[in-house]
Amino acid sequence: MFITKVPVKEIIELENHIFIIKLFSPEIASIIQPGEFLNVKVVDSNYPLLRRPFSVCDVEGDLICLMFNILGEGTKRLASRNIGDYIDVLGPLGNGFNLDGNFDIAIIVAGGLGVAPFPYFIKKIKNSKEIFSFIGGKTDKDIITYGMNNITVSTDDGSAGTKGNVVELLELNIKQFESKQIKIFGCGPNVMLRKLKEFSLTHNIDCEVSTECAMACGFGICQGCPIESTHHPEKYLLVCKNGPVFNIKDVVL
Ligand SMILES: Cc1cc2nc3c(=O)[nH]c(=O)nc-3n(C[C@H](O)[C@H](O)[C@H](O)COP(=O)(O)OP(=O)(O)OC[C@H]3O[C@@H](n4cnc5c(N)ncnc54)[C@H](O)[C@@H]3O)c2cc1C
Ligand code: FES
């Protein structure tokens, strides 16, 4: 784990007010794995005080790319950083996706900004696995396709793709994967992850998800990011240290 100040090399705004910030860090870029994250001090001042965690979205040589949209103070400040600014980052942190499992086809299920960890994931496995991406959003404006491939879309209001949520979309398409070795990789709002858990348990499909919660330290010290374990009810795992990627069977969502 490095704690280091790294320069902004590029910051781009995609459609839908999504930002990609590219940070130069050969040390971190050479070791970070899909699903791991950086804890970012978005400004040098004390406001906002806490770091904000961001999944690695992609790695381009020595550059680490993060994807975000403006939600509150932290992301507003991050979006206003300029090329050449130095940003204090901590990472790589957490446990990422297990890419070595016994599967031939990776099915990505992402809701809204839940696509963020997958461009790098796809880059890492595209030569050895087939990949299908199911992407959902409330409306067409919430569909993010940056770095994704083999995409099928759903929206709650039917303004793009199939009308309905992304787990319903997966249900409609799952037959084509019968008798294949598949594994699901998900990221998105909790309500989506809960539906995905029900789906994966019903169909008995292995599934890993990247979870989110508010964090402070990002590496297991403050105990501020608990998630309940299914194996030991009322015992808690830490999202930052034991996750953020979990087998969906292991956590209460
Ligand atoms: C492991 C991990 C990886 C993450 N990866 C990414 C990523 O790749 N890209 C990204 O944009 N964000 C990611 N997040 C969330 C990110 O850290 C911030 O919480 C989020 O961007 C909002 O920060 P903020 O300071 O702008 O908002 P705040 O000022 O903290 O909050 C503003 C408002 O947004 C709400 N809010 C805060 N966080 C979330 C959230 N996660 N989902 C929905 N509403 C929220 C708050 O309740 C509040 O109403 C990740 C979080 C975790 C734990
Ligand atoms: S954020 Fe401090 S223990 Fe997880």
PDB file of C-alpha atoms and ligand atoms in Angstrom:
ATOM      1  CA  MET A   1       0.000   0.000   0.000  1.00  0.00           C
ATOM      2  CA  PHE A   2       1.322   3.435  -0.972  1.00  0.00           C
ATOM      3  CA  ILE A   3       0.419   6.817   0.463  1.00  0.00           C
ATOM      4  CA  THR A   4       1.573   9.233  -2.137  1.00  0.00           C
ATOM      5  CA  LYS A   5       0.837  12.457  -3.989  1.00  0.00           C
ATOM      6  CA  VAL A   6       0.266  11.847  -7.663  1.00  0.00           C
ATOM      7  CA  PRO A   7      -0.199  14.310 -10.536  1.00  0.00           C
ATOM      8  CA  VAL A   8      -3.392  14.601 -12.569  1.00  0.00           C
ATOM      9  CA  LYS A   9      -2.500  13.860 -16.194  1.00  0.00           C
ATOM     10  CA  GLU A  10      -5.940  14.159 -17.709  1.00  0.00           C
ATOM     11  CA  ILE A  11      -9.503  14.845 -16.625  1.00  0.00           C
ATOM     12  CA  ILE A  12     -12.307  14.347 -19.083  1.00  0.00           C
ATOM     13  CA  GLU A  13     -16.046  14.811 -18.873  1.00  0.00           C
ATOM     14  CA  LEU A  14     -18.023  12.187 -20.752  1.00  0.00           C
ATOM     15  CA  GLU A  15     -21.676  12.475 -21.650  1.00  0.00           C
ATOM     16  CA  ASN A  16     -24.078  12.320 -18.691  1.00  0.00           C
ATOM     17  CA  HIS A  17     -21.687  14.394 -16.487  1.00  0.00           C
ATOM     18  CA  ILE A  18     -19.442  11.411 -15.850  1.00  0.00           C
ATOM     19  CA  PHE A  19     -15.792  12.259 -15.216  1.00  0.00           C
ATOM     20  CA  ILE A  20     -12.655  10.199 -15.815  1.00  0.00           C
ATOM     21  CA  ILE A  21      -9.591  11.397 -13.950  1.00  0.00           C
ATOM     22  CA  LYS A  22      -6.212   9.916 -14.881  1.00  0.00           C
ATOM     23  CA  LEU A  23      -3.493   9.929 -12.232  1.00  0.00           C
ATOM     24  CA  PHE A  24       0.175   9.188 -12.883  1.00  0.00           C
ATOM     25  CA  SER A  25       1.454   6.527 -10.513  1.00  0.00           C
ATOM     26  CA  PRO A  26       3.686   3.792 -11.940  1.00  0.00           C
ATOM     27  CA  GLU A  27       3.957   2.127  -8.497  1.00  0.00           C
ATOM     28  CA  ILE A  28       0.228   1.739  -7.986  1.00  0.00           C
ATOM     29  CA  ALA A  29      -0.595   1.128 -11.665  1.00  0.00           C
ATOM     30  CA  SER A  30       1.780  -1.826 -11.759  1.00  0.00           C
ATOM     31  CA  ILE A  31       0.106  -3.702  -8.893  1.00  0.00           C
ATOM     32  CA  ILE A  32      -3.534  -2.632  -8.591  1.00  0.00           C
ATOM     33  CA  GLN A  33      -6.113  -5.304  -9.500  1.00  0.00           C
ATOM     34  CA  PRO A  34      -9.693  -4.975 -10.806  1.00  0.00           C
ATOM     35  CA  GLY A  35     -12.110  -4.284  -7.953  1.00  0.00           C
ATOM     36  CA  GLU A  36      -9.464  -2.734  -5.699  1.00  0.00           C
ATOM     37  CA  PHE A  37      -9.734   0.943  -4.833  1.00  0.00           C
ATOM     38  CA  LEU A  38      -7.886   4.123  -3.928  1.00  0.00           C
ATOM     39  CA  ASN A  39      -8.816   6.296  -0.959  1.00  0.00           C
ATOM     40  CA  VAL A  40      -8.485   9.807  -2.311  1.00  0.00           C
ATOM     41  CA  LYS A  41      -7.979  13.092  -0.461  1.00  0.00           C
ATOM     42  CA  VAL A  42      -9.818  15.163  -3.035  1.00  0.00           C
ATOM     43  CA  VAL A  43      -8.346  18.501  -1.850  1.00  0.00           C
ATOM     44  CA  ASP A  44      -5.353  19.549   0.250  1.00  0.00           C
ATOM     45  CA  SER A  45      -7.505  21.550   2.693  1.00  0.00           C
ATOM     46  CA  ASN A  46      -9.466  20.109   5.604  1.00  0.00           C
ATOM     47  CA  TYR A  47     -12.858  20.300   3.894  1.00  0.00           C
ATOM     48  CA  PRO A  48     -13.978  17.729   3.098  1.00  0.00           C
ATOM     49  CA  LEU A  49     -11.886  16.102   5.796  1.00  0.00           C
ATOM     50  CA  LEU A  50     -12.371  12.452   4.920  1.00  0.00           C
ATOM     51  CA  ARG A  51     -10.904  10.696   1.930  1.00  0.00           C
ATOM     52  CA  ARG A  52     -13.313   9.311  -0.664  1.00  0.00           C
ATOM     53  CA  PRO A  53     -12.884   5.758  -1.988  1.00  0.00           C
ATOM     54  CA  PHE A  54     -12.924   5.182  -5.763  1.00  0.00           C
ATOM     55  CA  SER A  55     -12.627   1.847  -7.572  1.00  0.00           C
ATOM     56  CA  VAL A  56      -9.887   1.568 -10.146  1.00  0.00           C
ATOM     57  CA  CYS A  57     -11.773   2.010 -13.409  1.00  0.00           C
ATOM     58  CA  ASP A  58      -8.870   1.350 -15.748  1.00  0.00           C
ATOM     59  CA  VAL A  59      -5.101   1.289 -15.958  1.00  0.00           C
ATOM     60  CA  GLU A  60      -3.420   2.797 -19.016  1.00  0.00           C
ATOM     61  CA  GLY A  61       0.328   2.170 -18.692  1.00  0.00           C
ATOM     62  CA  ASP A  62       1.422   4.250 -15.707  1.00  0.00           C
ATOM     63  CA  LEU A  63      -1.961   5.970 -15.400  1.00  0.00           C
ATOM     64  CA  ILE A  64      -4.741   4.961 -13.028  1.00  0.00           C
ATOM     65  CA  CYS A  65      -8.184   6.018 -14.238  1.00  0.00           C
ATOM     66  CA  LEU A  66     -11.062   6.694 -11.840  1.00  0.00           C
ATOM     67  CA  MET A  67     -14.674   7.248 -12.901  1.00  0.00           C
ATOM     68  CA  PHE A  68     -17.086   9.396 -10.917  1.00  0.00           C
ATOM     69  CA  ASN A  69     -20.087  11.679 -11.130  1.00  0.00           C
ATOM     70  CA  ILE A  70     -20.785  14.717  -8.985  1.00  0.00           C
ATOM     71  CA  LEU A  71     -22.861  13.696  -5.980  1.00  0.00           C
ATOM     72  CA  GLY A  72     -21.670  15.902  -3.143  1.00  0.00           C
ATOM     73  CA  GLU A  73     -18.774  17.998  -1.916  1.00  0.00           C
ATOM     74  CA  GLY A  74     -16.027  15.409  -2.459  1.00  0.00           C
ATOM     75  CA  THR A  75     -16.791  14.650  -6.070  1.00  0.00           C
ATOM     76  CA  LYS A  76     -17.492  18.332  -6.803  1.00  0.00           C
ATOM     77  CA  ARG A  77     -13.985  19.202  -5.608  1.00  0.00           C
ATOM     78  CA  LEU A  78     -12.415  16.278  -7.464  1.00  0.00           C
ATOM     79  CA  ALA A  79     -14.068  17.362 -10.725  1.00  0.00           C
ATOM     80  CA  SER A  80     -12.541  20.822 -10.354  1.00  0.00           C
ATOM     81  CA  ARG A  81      -8.941  19.576 -10.108  1.00  0.00           C
ATOM     82  CA  ASN A  82      -6.688  20.502 -13.029  1.00  0.00           C
ATOM     83  CA  ILE A  83      -3.975  18.815 -15.048  1.00  0.00           C
ATOM     84  CA  GLY A  84      -0.718  19.086 -13.094  1.00  0.00           C
ATOM     85  CA  ASP A  85      -2.402  19.269  -9.666  1.00  0.00           C
ATOM     86  CA  TYR A  86      -1.090  16.728  -7.153  1.00  0.00           C
ATOM     87  CA  ILE A  87      -3.645  14.549  -5.354  1.00  0.00           C
ATOM     88  CA  ASP A  88      -2.982  12.590  -2.187  1.00  0.00           C
ATOM     89  CA  VAL A  89      -3.985   8.946  -2.655  1.00  0.00           C
ATOM     90  CA  LEU A  90      -3.789   5.820  -0.549  1.00  0.00           C
ATOM     91  CA  GLY A  91      -3.766   2.446  -2.259  1.00  0.00           C
ATOM     92  CA  PRO A  92      -4.187  -0.037  -3.690  1.00  0.00           C
ATOM     93  CA  LEU A  93      -6.755  -1.021  -1.048  1.00  0.00           C
ATOM     94  CA  GLY A  94      -9.197  -3.878  -0.524  1.00  0.00           C
ATOM     95  CA  ASN A  95      -9.753  -7.203  -2.216  1.00  0.00           C
ATOM     96  CA  GLY A  96     -10.703  -7.203  -5.866  1.00  0.00           C
ATOM     97  CA  PHE A  97     -12.527  -9.687  -8.103  1.00  0.00           C
ATOM     98  CA  ASN A  98     -11.329 -13.275  -8.271  1.00  0.00           C
ATOM     99  CA  LEU A  99     -10.549 -13.693 -11.964  1.00  0.00           C
ATOM    100  CA  ASP A 100      -9.089 -17.195 -11.717  1.00  0.00           C
ATOM    101  CA  GLY A 101     -12.267 -19.075 -10.875  1.00  0.00           C
ATOM    102  CA  ASN A 102     -13.739 -21.938 -12.835  1.00  0.00           C
ATOM    103  CA  PHE A 103     -15.715 -20.047 -15.471  1.00  0.00           C
ATOM    104  CA  ASP A 104     -15.583 -19.462 -19.235  1.00  0.00           C
ATOM    105  CA  ILE A 105     -18.072 -16.627 -19.407  1.00  0.00           C
ATOM    106  CA  ALA A 106     -18.103 -13.522 -17.229  1.00  0.00           C
ATOM    107  CA  ILE A 107     -21.479 -11.858 -16.938  1.00  0.00           C
ATOM    108  CA  ILE A 108     -21.211  -8.282 -15.761  1.00  0.00           C
ATOM    109  CA  VAL A 109     -24.286  -6.772 -14.148  1.00  0.00           C
ATOM    110  CA  ALA A 110     -23.955  -3.059 -13.473  1.00  0.00           C
ATOM    111  CA  GLY A 111     -26.401  -0.406 -12.350  1.00  0.00           C
ATOM    112  CA  GLY A 112     -25.651   3.264 -13.122  1.00  0.00           C
ATOM    113  CA  LEU A 113     -22.145   4.183 -12.002  1.00  0.00           C
ATOM    114  CA  GLY A 114     -21.680   0.521 -11.024  1.00  0.00           C
ATOM    115  CA  VAL A 115     -19.862   0.111 -14.347  1.00  0.00           C
ATOM    116  CA  ALA A 116     -16.874   1.930 -12.772  1.00  0.00           C
ATOM    117  CA  PRO A 117     -14.720  -1.124 -11.869  1.00  0.00           C
ATOM    118  CA  PHE A 118     -15.351  -3.016 -15.108  1.00  0.00           C
ATOM    119  CA  PRO A 119     -13.270  -1.433 -17.913  1.00  0.00           C
ATOM    120  CA  TYR A 120     -10.099  -2.665 -16.166  1.00  0.00           C
ATOM    121  CA  PHE A 121     -11.730  -5.991 -15.301  1.00  0.00           C
ATOM    122  CA  ILE A 122     -12.599  -6.463 -19.007  1.00  0.00           C
ATOM    123  CA  LYS A 123      -9.090  -5.501 -20.094  1.00  0.00           C
ATOM    124  CA  LYS A 124      -7.615  -8.124 -17.771  1.00  0.00           C
ATOM    125  CA  ILE A 125      -9.791 -11.077 -18.818  1.00  0.00           C
ATOM    126  CA  LYS A 126     -10.848 -10.410 -22.389  1.00  0.00           C
ATOM    127  CA  ASN A 127      -8.190 -12.718 -23.870  1.00  0.00           C
ATOM    128  CA  SER A 128      -9.176 -15.698 -21.760  1.00  0.00           C
ATOM    129  CA  LYS A 129     -12.947 -15.358 -21.130  1.00  0.00           C
ATOM    130  CA  GLU A 130     -16.079 -14.387 -22.995  1.00  0.00           C
ATOM    131  CA  ILE A 131     -17.731 -11.317 -21.518  1.00  0.00           C
ATOM    132  CA  PHE A 132     -21.339 -10.114 -21.589  1.00  0.00           C
ATOM    133  CA  SER A 133     -22.332  -6.802 -20.009  1.00  0.00           C
ATOM    134  CA  PHE A 134     -25.833  -6.120 -18.723  1.00  0.00           C
ATOM    135  CA  ILE A 135     -26.157  -2.446 -17.852  1.00  0.00           C
ATOM    136  CA  GLY A 136     -29.150  -0.802 -16.204  1.00  0.00           C
ATOM    137  CA  GLY A 137     -30.199   2.708 -15.312  1.00  0.00           C
ATOM    138  CA  LYS A 138     -33.255   4.712 -14.362  1.00  0.00           C
ATOM    139  CA  THR A 139     -33.332   6.401 -17.799  1.00  0.00           C
ATOM    140  CA  ASP A 140     -31.184   6.470 -20.933  1.00  0.00           C
ATOM    141  CA  LYS A 141     -29.193   9.298 -19.318  1.00  0.00           C
ATOM    142  CA  ASP A 142     -27.982   6.902 -16.596  1.00  0.00           C
ATOM    143  CA  ILE A 143     -26.555   4.319 -18.993  1.00  0.00           C
ATOM    144  CA  ILE A 144     -22.750   4.421 -19.007  1.00  0.00           C
ATOM    145  CA  THR A 145     -20.979   2.320 -21.627  1.00  0.00           C
ATOM    146  CA  TYR A 146     -17.396   3.627 -21.257  1.00  0.00           C
ATOM    147  CA  GLY A 147     -14.925   0.743 -21.582  1.00  0.00           C
ATOM    148  CA  MET A 148     -17.671  -1.917 -21.638  1.00  0.00           C
ATOM    149  CA  ASN A 149     -18.285  -4.534 -24.331  1.00  0.00           C
ATOM    150  CA  ASN A 150     -21.010  -6.869 -25.565  1.00  0.00           C
ATOM    151  CA  ILE A 151     -23.620  -4.615 -23.999  1.00  0.00           C
ATOM    152  CA  THR A 152     -27.325  -5.213 -23.366  1.00  0.00           C
ATOM    153  CA  VAL A 153     -29.252  -2.391 -21.719  1.00  0.00           C
ATOM    154  CA  SER A 154     -32.340  -1.897 -19.578  1.00  0.00           C
ATOM    155  CA  THR A 155     -33.919   1.249 -18.173  1.00  0.00           C
ATOM    156  CA  ASP A 156     -36.639   1.635 -15.569  1.00  0.00           C
ATOM    157  CA  ASP A 157     -38.665   3.926 -17.850  1.00  0.00           C
ATOM    158  CA  GLY A 158     -37.961   2.109 -21.132  1.00  0.00           C
ATOM    159  CA  SER A 159     -36.134   5.108 -22.667  1.00  0.00           C
ATOM    160  CA  ALA A 160     -33.290   2.779 -23.738  1.00  0.00           C
ATOM    161  CA  GLY A 161     -33.153  -0.991 -24.148  1.00  0.00           C
ATOM    162  CA  THR A 162     -35.606  -3.245 -22.355  1.00  0.00           C
ATOM    163  CA  LYS A 163     -38.000  -1.667 -19.864  1.00  0.00           C
ATOM    164  CA  GLY A 164     -37.341  -2.924 -16.343  1.00  0.00           C
ATOM    165  CA  ASN A 165     -34.415  -3.353 -13.999  1.00  0.00           C
ATOM    166  CA  VAL A 166     -31.101  -4.928 -14.939  1.00  0.00           C
ATOM    167  CA  VAL A 167     -31.710  -8.142 -12.979  1.00  0.00           C
ATOM    168  CA  GLU A 168     -34.990  -8.637 -14.843  1.00  0.00           C
ATOM    169  CA  LEU A 169     -32.986  -8.090 -18.034  1.00  0.00           C
ATOM    170  CA  LEU A 170     -30.561 -10.814 -16.979  1.00  0.00           C
ATOM    171  CA  GLU A 171     -33.468 -13.149 -16.210  1.00  0.00           C
ATOM    172  CA  LEU A 172     -34.759 -12.606 -19.771  1.00  0.00           C
ATOM    173  CA  ASN A 173     -31.356 -13.489 -21.220  1.00  0.00           C
ATOM    174  CA  ILE A 174     -30.063 -16.227 -18.950  1.00  0.00           C
ATOM    175  CA  LYS A 175     -31.267 -19.164 -21.073  1.00  0.00           C
ATOM    176  CA  GLN A 176     -28.563 -18.567 -23.686  1.00  0.00           C
ATOM    177  CA  PHE A 177     -25.938 -19.407 -21.051  1.00  0.00           C
ATOM    178  CA  GLU A 178     -27.455 -22.718 -20.000  1.00  0.00           C
ATOM    179  CA  SER A 179     -24.889 -25.524 -19.819  1.00  0.00           C
ATOM    180  CA  LYS A 180     -22.001 -22.993 -19.901  1.00  0.00           C
ATOM    181  CA  GLN A 181     -19.604 -22.250 -17.048  1.00  0.00           C
ATOM    182  CA  ILE A 182     -20.656 -18.755 -16.057  1.00  0.00           C
ATOM    183  CA  LYS A 183     -19.915 -16.408 -13.226  1.00  0.00           C
ATOM    184  CA  ILE A 184     -21.639 -13.118 -12.447  1.00  0.00           C
ATOM    185  CA  PHE A 185     -19.784  -9.976 -11.410  1.00  0.00           C
ATOM    186  CA  GLY A 186     -21.974  -7.151 -10.134  1.00  0.00           C
ATOM    187  CA  CYS A 187     -21.760  -3.586  -8.928  1.00  0.00           C
ATOM    188  CA  GLY A 188     -24.501  -1.053  -8.352  1.00  0.00           C
ATOM    189  CA  PRO A 189     -26.970   0.271  -5.801  1.00  0.00           C
ATOM    190  CA  ASN A 190     -27.883  -1.970  -2.872  1.00  0.00           C
ATOM    191  CA  VAL A 191     -31.399  -2.544  -4.135  1.00  0.00           C
ATOM    192  CA  MET A 192     -29.905  -4.012  -7.326  1.00  0.00           C
ATOM    193  CA  LEU A 193     -27.408  -6.138  -5.392  1.00  0.00           C
ATOM    194  CA  ARG A 194     -30.222  -7.582  -3.263  1.00  0.00           C
ATOM    195  CA  LYS A 195     -32.142  -8.610  -6.406  1.00  0.00           C
ATOM    196  CA  LEU A 196     -28.956 -10.018  -7.879  1.00  0.00           C
ATOM    197  CA  LYS A 197     -28.398 -12.109  -4.777  1.00  0.00           C
ATOM    198  CA  GLU A 198     -31.894 -13.584  -5.022  1.00  0.00           C
ATOM    199  CA  PHE A 199     -31.283 -14.279  -8.717  1.00  0.00           C
ATOM    200  CA  SER A 200     -27.887 -15.944  -8.270  1.00  0.00           C
ATOM    201  CA  LEU A 201     -29.100 -18.110  -5.385  1.00  0.00           C
ATOM    202  CA  THR A 202     -32.240 -19.177  -7.295  1.00  0.00           C
ATOM    203  CA  HIS A 203     -30.216 -20.096 -10.386  1.00  0.00           C
ATOM    204  CA  ASN A 204     -27.263 -21.394  -8.371  1.00  0.00           C
ATOM    205  CA  ILE A 205     -24.755 -19.205 -10.215  1.00  0.00           C
ATOM    206  CA  ASP A 206     -21.510 -18.120  -8.597  1.00  0.00           C
ATOM    207  CA  CYS A 207     -21.556 -14.340  -8.091  1.00  0.00           C
ATOM    208  CA  GLU A 208     -19.184 -11.709  -6.763  1.00  0.00           C
ATOM    209  CA  VAL A 209     -20.216  -8.138  -6.093  1.00  0.00           C
ATOM    210  CA  SER A 210     -18.404  -4.920  -5.335  1.00  0.00           C
ATOM    211  CA  THR A 211     -20.114  -3.223  -2.390  1.00  0.00           C
ATOM    212  CA  GLU A 212     -20.111   0.383  -1.248  1.00  0.00           C
ATOM    213  CA  CYS A 213     -20.487   2.227   2.019  1.00  0.00           C
ATOM    214  CA  ALA A 214     -19.155   5.373   3.628  1.00  0.00           C
ATOM    215  CA  MET A 215     -15.526   4.947   4.677  1.00  0.00           C
ATOM    216  CA  ALA A 216     -12.937   6.779   6.720  1.00  0.00           C
ATOM    217  CA  CYS A 217      -9.514   5.119   6.956  1.00  0.00           C
ATOM    218  CA  GLY A 218      -9.986   2.627   4.087  1.00  0.00           C
ATOM    219  CA  PHE A 219      -7.718  -0.063   5.547  1.00  0.00           C
ATOM    220  CA  GLY A 220      -9.305  -1.647   8.597  1.00  0.00           C
ATOM    221  CA  ILE A 221      -8.431   0.661  11.488  1.00  0.00           C
ATOM    222  CA  CYS A 222     -11.509   2.786  12.222  1.00  0.00           C
ATOM    223  CA  GLN A 223     -14.135  -0.040  12.013  1.00  0.00           C
ATOM    224  CA  GLY A 224     -16.336   2.456  10.172  1.00  0.00           C
ATOM    225  CA  CYS A 225     -17.453   0.291   7.237  1.00  0.00           C
ATOM    226  CA  PRO A 226     -19.235  -2.801   8.623  1.00  0.00           C
ATOM    227  CA  ILE A 227     -21.223  -5.268   6.524  1.00  0.00           C
ATOM    228  CA  GLU A 228     -23.030  -8.210   8.122  1.00  0.00           C
ATOM    229  CA  SER A 229     -21.702 -11.699   7.432  1.00  0.00           C
ATOM    230  CA  THR A 230     -24.229 -14.392   6.455  1.00  0.00           C
ATOM    231  CA  HIS A 231     -22.105 -17.121   8.034  1.00  0.00           C
ATOM    232  CA  HIS A 232     -22.035 -15.498  11.455  1.00  0.00           C
ATOM    233  CA  PRO A 233     -25.213 -13.433  11.874  1.00  0.00           C
ATOM    234  CA  GLU A 234     -24.651 -10.170  13.711  1.00  0.00           C
ATOM    235  CA  LYS A 235     -20.918 -10.495  13.124  1.00  0.00           C
ATOM    236  CA  TYR A 236     -19.533  -7.888  10.816  1.00  0.00           C
ATOM    237  CA  LEU A 237     -16.919  -7.832   8.086  1.00  0.00           C
ATOM    238  CA  LEU A 238     -15.208  -4.637   6.967  1.00  0.00           C
ATOM    239  CA  VAL A 239     -15.979  -3.457   3.447  1.00  0.00           C
ATOM    240  CA  CYS A 240     -12.552  -1.815   3.097  1.00  0.00           C
ATOM    241  CA  LYS A 241     -10.478  -4.744   4.339  1.00  0.00           C
ATOM    242  CA  ASN A 242     -12.499  -7.924   3.720  1.00  0.00           C
ATOM    243  CA  GLY A 243     -14.113  -6.435   0.574  1.00  0.00           C
ATOM    244  CA  PRO A 244     -15.169  -4.330  -1.206  1.00  0.00           C
ATOM    245  CA  VAL A 245     -15.655  -7.388  -3.426  1.00  0.00           C
ATOM    246  CA  PHE A 246     -17.452 -10.268  -1.708  1.00  0.00           C
ATOM    247  CA  ASN A 247     -18.952 -13.525  -2.811  1.00  0.00           C
ATOM    248  CA  ILE A 248     -22.621 -12.564  -2.748  1.00  0.00           C
ATOM    249  CA  LYS A 249     -23.406 -15.543  -0.487  1.00  0.00           C
ATOM    250  CA  ASP A 250     -21.119 -14.225   2.238  1.00  0.00           C
ATOM    251  CA  VAL A 251     -22.795 -10.914   3.057  1.00  0.00           C
ATOM    252  CA  VAL A 252     -26.178  -9.512   4.055  1.00  0.00           C
ATOM    253  CA  LEU A 253     -27.088  -6.862   1.505  1.00  0.00           C
TER     254      LEU A 253
HETATM  255  C1  LIG B   1     -15.128   0.701  -2.334  1.00  0.00           C
HETATM  256  C2  LIG B   1     -15.813   1.914  -2.903  1.00  0.00           C
HETATM  257  C3  LIG B   1     -15.614   2.236  -4.244  1.00  0.00           C
HETATM  258  C4  LIG B   1     -16.234   3.354  -4.778  1.00  0.00           C
HETATM  259  N1  LIG B   1     -16.018   3.641  -6.099  1.00  0.00           N
HETATM  260  C5  LIG B   1     -16.585   4.719  -6.635  1.00  0.00           C
HETATM  261  C6  LIG B   1     -16.353   5.044  -8.008  1.00  0.00           C
HETATM  262  O1  LIG B   1     -15.648   4.329  -8.728  1.00  0.00           O
HETATM  263  N2  LIG B   1     -16.923   6.168  -8.487  1.00  0.00           N
HETATM  264  C7  LIG B   1     -17.730   6.982  -7.699  1.00  0.00           C
HETATM  265  O2  LIG B   1     -18.216   8.019  -8.190  1.00  0.00           O
HETATM  266  N3  LIG B   1     -17.964   6.697  -6.421  1.00  0.00           N
HETATM  267  C8  LIG B   1     -17.408   5.599  -5.874  1.00  0.00           C
HETATM  268  N4  LIG B   1     -17.634   5.313  -4.549  1.00  0.00           N
HETATM  269  C9  LIG B   1     -18.422   6.279  -3.759  1.00  0.00           C
HETATM  270  C10 LIG B   1     -17.543   7.513  -3.448  1.00  0.00           C
HETATM  271  O3  LIG B   1     -16.527   7.151  -2.535  1.00  0.00           O
HETATM  272  C11 LIG B   1     -18.316   8.675  -2.817  1.00  0.00           C
HETATM  273  O4  LIG B   1     -19.012   8.257  -1.694  1.00  0.00           O
HETATM  274  C12 LIG B   1     -19.296   9.288  -3.724  1.00  0.00           C
HETATM  275  O5  LIG B   1     -18.670   9.625  -4.940  1.00  0.00           O
HETATM  276  C13 LIG B   1     -19.897  10.571  -3.110  1.00  0.00           C
HETATM  277  O6  LIG B   1     -18.896  11.399  -2.571  1.00  0.00           O
HETATM  278  P1  LIG B   1     -19.166  12.945  -2.327  1.00  0.00           P
HETATM  279  O7  LIG B   1     -18.165  13.456  -1.389  1.00  0.00           O
HETATM  280  O8  LIG B   1     -19.299  13.661  -3.635  1.00  0.00           O
HETATM  281  O9  LIG B   1     -20.594  12.966  -1.678  1.00  0.00           O
HETATM  282  P2  LIG B   1     -20.968  13.229  -0.145  1.00  0.00           P
HETATM  283  O10 LIG B   1     -20.849  14.696   0.111  1.00  0.00           O
HETATM  284  O11 LIG B   1     -20.241  12.282   0.720  1.00  0.00           O
HETATM  285  O12 LIG B   1     -22.504  12.824  -0.222  1.00  0.00           O
HETATM  286  C14 LIG B   1     -23.434  13.590  -1.022  1.00  0.00           C
HETATM  287  C15 LIG B   1     -24.727  12.850  -1.134  1.00  0.00           C
HETATM  288  O13 LIG B   1     -24.531  11.638  -1.878  1.00  0.00           O
HETATM  289  C16 LIG B   1     -24.912  10.520  -1.113  1.00  0.00           C
HETATM  290  N5  LIG B   1     -23.937   9.483  -1.364  1.00  0.00           N
HETATM  291  C17 LIG B   1     -22.676   9.416  -0.880  1.00  0.00           C
HETATM  292  N6  LIG B   1     -22.055   8.308  -1.322  1.00  0.00           N
HETATM  293  C18 LIG B   1     -22.944   7.664  -2.094  1.00  0.00           C
HETATM  294  C19 LIG B   1     -22.910   6.453  -2.841  1.00  0.00           C
HETATM  295  N7  LIG B   1     -21.841   5.649  -2.826  1.00  0.00           N
HETATM  296  N8  LIG B   1     -24.027   6.109  -3.542  1.00  0.00           N
HETATM  297  C20 LIG B   1     -25.136   6.872  -3.526  1.00  0.00           C
HETATM  298  N9  LIG B   1     -25.218   8.035  -2.828  1.00  0.00           N
HETATM  299  C21 LIG B   1     -24.149   8.413  -2.128  1.00  0.00           C
HETATM  300  C22 LIG B   1     -24.864  10.991   0.330  1.00  0.00           C
HETATM  301  O14 LIG B   1     -25.764  10.236   1.129  1.00  0.00           O
HETATM  302  C23 LIG B   1     -25.302  12.421   0.214  1.00  0.00           C
HETATM  303  O15 LIG B   1     -26.707  12.521   0.135  1.00  0.00           O
HETATM  304  C24 LIG B   1     -17.063   4.186  -3.983  1.00  0.00           C
HETATM  305  C25 LIG B   1     -17.263   3.855  -2.639  1.00  0.00           C
HETATM  306  C26 LIG B   1     -16.666   2.725  -2.110  1.00  0.00           C
HETATM  307  C27 LIG B   1     -16.871   2.379  -0.678  1.00  0.00           C
HETATM  308  S1  FES B   2     -12.993   2.479   6.543  1.00  0.00           S
HETATM  309 FE1  FES B   2     -11.903   2.282   8.398  1.00  0.00          FE
HETATM  310  S2  FES B   2     -12.180   0.186   8.882  1.00  0.00           S
HETATM  311 FE2  FES B   2     -13.056   0.372   6.896  1.00  0.00          FE
END
